[in-house]
GROMACS .gro file of C-alpha atoms in nm:
model
   90
    1MET     CA    1   5.436  10.959   2.456
    2LYS     CA    2   5.784  10.760   2.364
    3THR     CA    3   5.983  10.700   2.659
    4LEU     CA    4   6.374  10.598   2.650
    5LEU     CA    5   6.491  10.391   2.952
    6LEU     CA    6   6.846  10.388   3.037
    7TRP     CA    7   7.037  10.161   3.225
    8ASP     CA    8   7.272  10.258   3.481
    9ALA     CA    9   7.606  10.115   3.366
   10HIS     CA   10   7.709  10.125   3.731
   11SER     CA   11   7.519   9.852   3.814
   12GLY     CA   12   7.736   9.593   3.784
   13GLU     CA   13   7.943   9.715   4.044
   14LEU     CA   14   7.758   9.614   4.290
   15GLY     CA   15   7.719   9.269   4.175
   16SER     CA   16   7.463   9.221   3.919
   17SER     CA   17   7.430   9.231   3.506
   18ARG     CA   18   7.052   9.228   3.472
   19PRO     CA   19   6.849   9.554   3.471
   20PRO     CA   20   6.701   9.694   3.815
   21LEU     CA   21   6.403   9.595   3.881
   22SER     CA   22   6.305   9.950   3.823
   23THR     CA   23   6.342   9.991   3.536
   24GLY     CA   24   6.141   9.640   3.442
   25TYR     CA   25   5.859   9.812   3.664
   26LEU     CA   26   5.827  10.113   3.449
   27ALA     CA   27   5.887   9.923   3.139
   28GLN     CA   28   5.615   9.682   3.197
   29ALA     CA   29   5.392  10.041   3.348
   30LEU     CA   30   5.453  10.199   2.984
   31GLU     CA   31   5.373   9.814   2.803
   32ASP     CA   32   5.023   9.839   3.014
   33ALA     CA   33   4.951  10.191   2.940
   34SER     CA   34   5.018  10.111   2.524
   35LEU     CA   35   5.283  10.380   2.559
   36GLN     CA   36   5.615  10.361   2.351
   37TYR     CA   37   5.931  10.304   2.483
   38ASP     CA   38   6.274  10.168   2.410
   39VAL     CA   39   6.558  10.038   2.654
   40ILE     CA   40   6.942  10.057   2.633
   41ASP     CA   41   7.164   9.868   2.845
   42ILE     CA   42   7.451  10.164   2.848
   43LYS     CA   43   7.727   9.884   2.966
   44LEU     CA   44   7.674   9.728   2.585
   45GLY     CA   45   7.886  10.030   2.465
   46HIS     CA   46   7.650  10.250   2.404
   47SER     CA   47   7.862  10.622   2.364
   48GLU     CA   48   7.672  10.905   2.520
   49LYS     CA   49   7.684  11.038   2.110
   50LYS     CA   50   7.475  10.740   1.989
   51ILE     CA   51   7.237  10.763   2.303
   52VAL     CA   52   7.184  11.151   2.211
   53ASP     CA   53   7.195  11.061   1.849
   54ARG     CA   54   6.922  10.804   1.945
   55ILE     CA   55   6.737  11.094   2.117
   56GLU     CA   56   6.726  11.344   1.812
   57GLU     CA   57   6.623  10.999   1.538
   58LYS     CA   58   6.335  10.912   1.746
   59LYS     CA   59   6.221  11.240   1.955
   60TYR     CA   60   6.167  11.124   2.247
   61ASP     CA   61   5.917  11.303   2.514
   62ALA     CA   62   6.106  11.165   2.819
   63VAL     CA   63   6.438  10.992   2.926
   64VAL     CA   64   6.471  10.821   3.252
   65ILE     CA   65   6.752  10.738   3.389
   66THR     CA   66   6.752  10.397   3.676
   67VAL     CA   67   7.097  10.529   3.885
   68PHE     CA   68   7.265  10.397   4.205
   69THR     CA   69   7.445  10.594   4.417
   70VAL     CA   70   7.724  10.492   4.281
   71GLY     CA   71   7.738  10.682   3.950
   72HIS     CA   72   7.488  10.901   4.003
   73LYS     CA   73   7.689  11.199   3.987
   74SER     CA   74   7.871  11.115   3.643
   75PHE     CA   75   7.491  11.043   3.532
   76LEU     CA   76   7.317  11.445   3.682
   77GLY     CA   77   7.571  11.573   3.470
   78PHE     CA   78   7.505  11.333   3.131
   79LEU     CA   79   7.107  11.421   3.186
   80GLY     CA   80   7.220  11.777   3.261
   81ARG     CA   81   7.354  11.773   2.836
   82ILE     CA   82   7.018  11.617   2.749
   83LYS     CA   83   6.788  11.890   2.896
   84LYS     CA   84   7.055  12.183   2.745
   85ARG     CA   85   7.035  12.004   2.437
   86PHE     CA   86   6.650  11.894   2.425
   87PRO     CA   87   6.486  12.115   2.613
   88SER     CA   88   6.108  11.988   2.587
   89ILE     CA   89   6.180  11.638   2.693
   90ILE     CA   90   6.134  11.541   3.060
   0.00000   0.00000   0.00000
C-alpha cells in the first residue's frame, strides 16, 4: 500500500511551522509496518494540480490530509475532487 500524507496549509495560522504530531504518528506507523509513504507540506507551494499530478504518477492507494478546523472546508472540496478523479483511492 502506498500512502500520501498531506499536511494542512492552514496550520501556520495556529502559530506553528512544524507538522502536526498526527502526521508524524501516521508516518511512523506506516514506517513500522514497512508500508510506502510520502509526505507533502502544502505550505511549500505545492498547488492542487501538482499534488493531483503526483497522485497520478505515484499511483497512491490512500491519501491522508491532516486538517485543522480552521481550514477544513477547503480541504473537503479538495478531497472530493481527488476522490472523483481517483475513485479507488481511500
